[in-house]
PDB file of C-alpha atoms in Angstrom:
ATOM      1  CA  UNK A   2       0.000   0.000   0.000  1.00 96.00           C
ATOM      2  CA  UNK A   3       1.529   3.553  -1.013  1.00 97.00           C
ATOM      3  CA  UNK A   4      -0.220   6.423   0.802  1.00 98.00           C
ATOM      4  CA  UNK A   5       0.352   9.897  -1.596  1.00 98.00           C
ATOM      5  CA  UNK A   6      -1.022  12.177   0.850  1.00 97.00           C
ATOM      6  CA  UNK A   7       0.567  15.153   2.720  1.00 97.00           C
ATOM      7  CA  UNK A   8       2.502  14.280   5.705  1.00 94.00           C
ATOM      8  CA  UNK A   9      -0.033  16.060   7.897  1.00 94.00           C
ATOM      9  CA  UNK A  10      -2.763  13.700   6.793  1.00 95.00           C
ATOM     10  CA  UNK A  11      -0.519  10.580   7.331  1.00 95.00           C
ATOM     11  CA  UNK A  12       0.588  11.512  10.815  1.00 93.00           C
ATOM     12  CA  UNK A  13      -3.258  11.621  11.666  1.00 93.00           C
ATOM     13  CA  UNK A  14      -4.144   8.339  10.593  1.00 94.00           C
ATOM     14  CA  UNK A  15      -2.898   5.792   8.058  1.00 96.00           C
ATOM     15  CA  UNK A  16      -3.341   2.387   6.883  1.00 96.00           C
ATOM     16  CA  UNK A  17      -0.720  -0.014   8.826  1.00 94.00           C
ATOM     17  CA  UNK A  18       2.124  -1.402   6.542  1.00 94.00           C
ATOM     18  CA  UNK A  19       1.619   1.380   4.237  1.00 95.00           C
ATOM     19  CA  UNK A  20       4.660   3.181   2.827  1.00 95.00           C
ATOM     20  CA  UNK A  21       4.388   7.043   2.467  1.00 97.00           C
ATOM     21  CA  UNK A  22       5.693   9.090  -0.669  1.00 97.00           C
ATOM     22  CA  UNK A  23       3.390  12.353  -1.467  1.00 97.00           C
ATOM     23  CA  UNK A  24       2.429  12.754  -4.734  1.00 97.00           C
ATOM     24  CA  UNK A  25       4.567  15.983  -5.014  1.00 96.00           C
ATOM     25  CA  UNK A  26       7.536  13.648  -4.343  1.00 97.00           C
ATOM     26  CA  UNK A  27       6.770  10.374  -6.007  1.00 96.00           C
ATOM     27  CA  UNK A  28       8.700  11.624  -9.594  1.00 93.00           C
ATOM     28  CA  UNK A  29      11.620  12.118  -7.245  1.00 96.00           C
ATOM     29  CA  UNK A  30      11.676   9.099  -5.311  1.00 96.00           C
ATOM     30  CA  UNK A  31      10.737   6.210  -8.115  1.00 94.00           C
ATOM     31  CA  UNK A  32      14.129   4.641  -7.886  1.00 94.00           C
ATOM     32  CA  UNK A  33      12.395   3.466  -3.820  1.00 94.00           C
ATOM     33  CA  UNK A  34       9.642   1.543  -6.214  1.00 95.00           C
ATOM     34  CA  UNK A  35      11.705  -0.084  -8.801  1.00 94.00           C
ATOM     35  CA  UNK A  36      11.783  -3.340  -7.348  1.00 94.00           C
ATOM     36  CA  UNK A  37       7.812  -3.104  -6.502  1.00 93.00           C
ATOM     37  CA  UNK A  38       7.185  -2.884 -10.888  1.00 94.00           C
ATOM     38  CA  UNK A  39       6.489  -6.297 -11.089  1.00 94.00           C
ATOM     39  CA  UNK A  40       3.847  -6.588  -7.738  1.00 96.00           C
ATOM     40  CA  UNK A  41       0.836  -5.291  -6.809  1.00 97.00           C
ATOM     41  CA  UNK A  42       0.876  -1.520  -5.426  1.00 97.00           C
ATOM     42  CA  UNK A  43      -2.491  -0.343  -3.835  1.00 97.00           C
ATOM     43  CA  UNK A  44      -2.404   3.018  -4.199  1.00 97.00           C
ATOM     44  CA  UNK A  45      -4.657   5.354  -1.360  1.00 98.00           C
ATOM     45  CA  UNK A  46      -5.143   9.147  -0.526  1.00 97.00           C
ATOM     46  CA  UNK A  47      -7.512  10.997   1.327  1.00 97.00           C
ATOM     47  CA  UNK A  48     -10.638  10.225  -1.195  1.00 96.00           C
ATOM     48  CA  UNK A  49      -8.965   8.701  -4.536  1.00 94.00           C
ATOM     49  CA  UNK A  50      -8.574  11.771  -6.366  1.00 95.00           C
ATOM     50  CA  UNK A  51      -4.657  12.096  -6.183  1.00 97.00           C
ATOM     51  CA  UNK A  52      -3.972   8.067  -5.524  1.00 97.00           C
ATOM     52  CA  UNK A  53      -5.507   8.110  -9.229  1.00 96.00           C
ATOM     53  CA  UNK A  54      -3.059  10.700 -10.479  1.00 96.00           C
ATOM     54  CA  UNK A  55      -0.195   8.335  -8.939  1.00 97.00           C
ATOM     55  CA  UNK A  56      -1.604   5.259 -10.601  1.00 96.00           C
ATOM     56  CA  UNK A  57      -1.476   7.306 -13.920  1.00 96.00           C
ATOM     57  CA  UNK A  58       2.292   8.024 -13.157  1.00 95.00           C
ATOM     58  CA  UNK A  59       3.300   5.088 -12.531  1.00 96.00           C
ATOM     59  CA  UNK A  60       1.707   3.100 -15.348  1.00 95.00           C
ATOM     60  CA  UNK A  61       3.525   5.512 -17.509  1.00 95.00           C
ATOM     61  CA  UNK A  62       6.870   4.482 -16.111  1.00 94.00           C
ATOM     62  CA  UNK A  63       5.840   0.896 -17.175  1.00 95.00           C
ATOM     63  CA  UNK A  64       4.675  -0.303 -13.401  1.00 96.00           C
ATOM     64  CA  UNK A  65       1.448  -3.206 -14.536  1.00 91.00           C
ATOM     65  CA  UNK A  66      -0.287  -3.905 -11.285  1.00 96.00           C
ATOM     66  CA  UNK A  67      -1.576  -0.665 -10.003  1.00 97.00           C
ATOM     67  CA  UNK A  68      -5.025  -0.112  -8.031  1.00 97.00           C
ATOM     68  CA  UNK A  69      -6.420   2.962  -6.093  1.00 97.00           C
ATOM     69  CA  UNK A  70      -8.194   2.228  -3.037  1.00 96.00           C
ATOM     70  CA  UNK A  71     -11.964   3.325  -4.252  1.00 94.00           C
ATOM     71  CA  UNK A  72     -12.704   6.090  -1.883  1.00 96.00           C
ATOM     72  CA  UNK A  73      -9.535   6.529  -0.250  1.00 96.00           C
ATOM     73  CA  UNK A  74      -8.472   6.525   3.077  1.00 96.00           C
ATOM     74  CA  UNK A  75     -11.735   8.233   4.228  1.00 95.00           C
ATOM     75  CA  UNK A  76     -13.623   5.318   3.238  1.00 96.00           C
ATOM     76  CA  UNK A  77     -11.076   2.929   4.504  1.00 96.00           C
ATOM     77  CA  UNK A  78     -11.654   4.713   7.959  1.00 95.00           C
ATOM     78  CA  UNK A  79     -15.862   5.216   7.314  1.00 96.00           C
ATOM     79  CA  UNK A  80     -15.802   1.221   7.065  1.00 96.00           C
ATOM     80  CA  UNK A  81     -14.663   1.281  10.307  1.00 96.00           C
ATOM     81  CA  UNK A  82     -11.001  -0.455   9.517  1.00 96.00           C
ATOM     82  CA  UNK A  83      -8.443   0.298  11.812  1.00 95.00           C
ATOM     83  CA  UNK A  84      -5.582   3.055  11.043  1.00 95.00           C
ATOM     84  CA  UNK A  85      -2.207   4.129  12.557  1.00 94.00           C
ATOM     85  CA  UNK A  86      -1.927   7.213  13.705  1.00 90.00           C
ATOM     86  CA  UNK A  87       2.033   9.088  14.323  1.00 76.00           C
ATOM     87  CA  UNK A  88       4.989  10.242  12.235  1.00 67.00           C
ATOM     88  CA  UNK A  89       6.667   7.965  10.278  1.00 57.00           C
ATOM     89  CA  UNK A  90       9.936   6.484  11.046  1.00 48.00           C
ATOM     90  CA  UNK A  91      12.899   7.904   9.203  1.00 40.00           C
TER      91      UNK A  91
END
């Protein structure tokens, strides 16, 4: 799972396991994802809208096996499924 949000919204709750790169910084730090291109990446954001626009991205740098969480992280949480809430490590 790659959250794209802001680091604001990811210190407030996020899906456990996921790895964070905002969508600002995901042209910049593709080389972290080359050795995800051949696996399944679940992409998520706040409501799908910029998760999309990282999908798009990446299928243009020849990743196959990309899906955006339908409704983002919002629904995720609305479902009642549990998130992590803090910083991420560095």
């Amino acid at each position: 799972v790659l959250d794209v949000r802001e680091t604001g919204e990811w210190s407030s709750g996020h899906i456990n396991g996921a790895r964070h790169i905002t969508l600002g910084q995901l042209d910049k730090r593709l080389s972290e994802l080359e050795k995800f291109k051949e696996k399944p990446i679940i992409f998520c954001c706040a409501s799908g809208m910029r998760s999309n626009k990282a999908c798009a991205e990446l299928k243009k740098q020849g990743f196959a096996k990309l899906y955006n969480l339908a409704g983002g992280v919002d629904a995720w949480v609305g479902a009642g499924y549990p998130v992590k809430k803090g910083a991420r490590k560095k």
